[in-house]
Amino acid sequence: MEIAAVLDPRYKMMLIEFCFPKRYSTSEARSSGNIPSVPPFAKGKTKSRNEFDLWAKQLDVVQPMKSELDAYLEEGIYLPEDDVNNEFDALVWWKANTLKFRNLSKMARDILSVPATTVAS
């Protein structure tokens, strides 16, 4: 799931950096209300999604480009409009950005096209 989150241009490494400290913090800090639990990123804007968006906008910093992966991760995250967010398709985004990220887009297609769960027939 973390790799899929990194390959989603709306989140990249920022989602990992945002969620992991909350997820793996001490239970005392979480129970005191200082650190909320991991946000559920379901369809639609949730309180946690709004919290992530505000946090991400504060950290929008670009560093010199190195590799294709570095260029992708250092680029700002894609913030779709509120009404477009429910219909966002990461595979369509990767298709549109194939020329910019040739190798990474191939990897993203392979990883993001795999179903989350499979049921034995």
Coordinates of C-alpha atoms in Angstrom, one line a residue:
M1 CA 0.0 0.0 0.0
E2 CA 2.9 2.4 0.7
I3 CA 4.3 1.9 -2.7
A4 CA 1.0 2.6 -4.3
A5 CA 0.6 5.7 -2.2
V6 CA 4.1 6.9 -3.3
L7 CA 3.1 6.4 -7.0
D8 CA -0.1 8.4 -6.5
P9 CA 0.8 11.9 -7.6
R10 CA -1.6 13.4 -5.0
Y11 CA 0.4 11.9 -2.1
K12 CA 4.0 10.7 -3.1
M13 CA 6.3 10.4 0.0
M14 CA 4.4 13.2 1.7
L15 CA 1.6 10.8 2.7
I16 CA 4.1 8.4 4.2
E17 CA 5.9 11.2 6.1
F18 CA 2.5 12.5 7.3
C19 CA 1.0 9.1 8.4
F20 CA 3.9 7.1 9.8
P21 CA 4.7 9.4 12.7
K22 CA 1.0 9.3 13.6
R23 CA 0.7 5.6 13.1
Y24 CA 3.8 4.6 14.9
S25 CA 3.9 7.2 17.7
T26 CA 3.5 6.2 21.3
S27 CA 0.0 5.2 22.4
E28 CA 0.2 7.8 25.3
A29 CA 0.6 10.7 22.8
R30 CA -2.3 9.4 20.7
S31 CA -4.6 8.9 23.8
S32 CA -3.8 12.4 25.1
G33 CA -5.1 13.9 21.9
N34 CA -1.8 15.3 20.7
I35 CA -1.4 13.0 17.8
P36 CA -4.4 11.6 15.9
S37 CA -4.4 8.1 14.5
V38 CA -3.7 7.3 10.8
P39 CA -6.2 9.1 8.6
P40 CA -8.6 7.0 6.5
F41 CA -8.3 8.2 2.9
A42 CA -11.7 7.1 1.6
K43 CA -13.5 8.7 -1.3
G44 CA -14.5 12.3 -0.6
K45 CA -12.8 14.9 1.5
T46 CA -12.5 13.8 5.2
K47 CA -11.2 15.8 8.1
S48 CA -8.0 13.8 7.9
R49 CA -7.7 14.5 4.1
N50 CA -8.1 18.3 4.8
E51 CA -5.4 18.0 7.5
F52 CA -3.1 16.3 5.1
D53 CA -3.8 19.0 2.4
L54 CA -2.9 21.8 4.8
W55 CA 0.2 20.0 5.9
A56 CA 1.3 19.3 2.3
K57 CA 0.9 22.9 1.2
Q58 CA 3.2 24.1 4.0
L59 CA 6.0 21.7 2.8
D60 CA 5.9 22.5 -0.9
V61 CA 9.7 22.7 -1.5
V62 CA 11.6 21.7 -4.6
Q63 CA 15.3 20.6 -4.6
P64 CA 17.7 20.1 -7.6
M65 CA 16.7 17.2 -9.8
K66 CA 18.8 14.0 -9.8
S67 CA 17.1 10.9 -11.1
E68 CA 13.7 10.4 -12.6
L69 CA 12.5 9.1 -9.2
D70 CA 14.0 12.1 -7.4
A71 CA 12.4 14.5 -9.9
Y72 CA 9.0 12.9 -9.3
L73 CA 9.3 12.9 -5.5
E74 CA 10.7 16.4 -5.3
E75 CA 8.0 17.8 -7.5
G76 CA 5.0 19.2 -5.7
I77 CA 2.0 16.8 -5.1
Y78 CA -0.9 17.0 -7.4
L79 CA -3.9 18.6 -5.7
P80 CA -7.0 18.0 -7.7
E81 CA -10.1 20.3 -7.3
D82 CA -12.6 19.1 -4.7
D83 CA -15.1 17.9 -7.2
V84 CA -12.4 16.1 -9.3
N85 CA -10.8 14.3 -6.3
N86 CA -13.5 11.6 -6.2
E87 CA -12.9 10.8 -9.9
F88 CA -9.1 10.9 -9.9
D89 CA -7.4 8.0 -11.6
A90 CA -3.7 7.7 -10.9
L91 CA -3.2 5.5 -14.0
V92 CA -4.6 8.2 -16.2
W93 CA -2.2 10.7 -14.6
W94 CA 0.7 8.4 -15.3
K95 CA -0.4 7.9 -18.9
A96 CA -0.5 11.7 -19.4
N97 CA 3.0 12.1 -17.8
T98 CA 4.7 9.2 -19.6
L99 CA 7.0 11.4 -21.6
K100 CA 8.1 13.2 -18.4
F101 CA 8.7 10.0 -16.4
R102 CA 9.3 7.2 -18.9
N103 CA 10.5 4.4 -16.6
L104 CA 8.6 5.4 -13.6
S105 CA 5.3 5.4 -15.5
K106 CA 5.9 1.8 -16.6
M107 CA 6.5 0.8 -13.0
A108 CA 3.4 2.7 -11.9
R109 CA 1.2 1.0 -14.5
D110 CA 2.5 -2.5 -13.3
I111 CA 2.0 -1.7 -9.6
L112 CA -1.2 0.3 -9.7
S113 CA -3.0 -2.1 -12.0
V114 CA -2.7 -5.0 -9.6
P115 CA -6.0 -5.6 -7.7
A116 CA -5.7 -4.8 -3.9
T117 CA -7.1 -8.3 -3.0
T118 CA -7.6 -11.4 -4.9
V119 CA -10.0 -14.3 -4.1
A120 CA -9.1 -17.8 -4.9
S121 CA -11.6 -19.3 -7.4

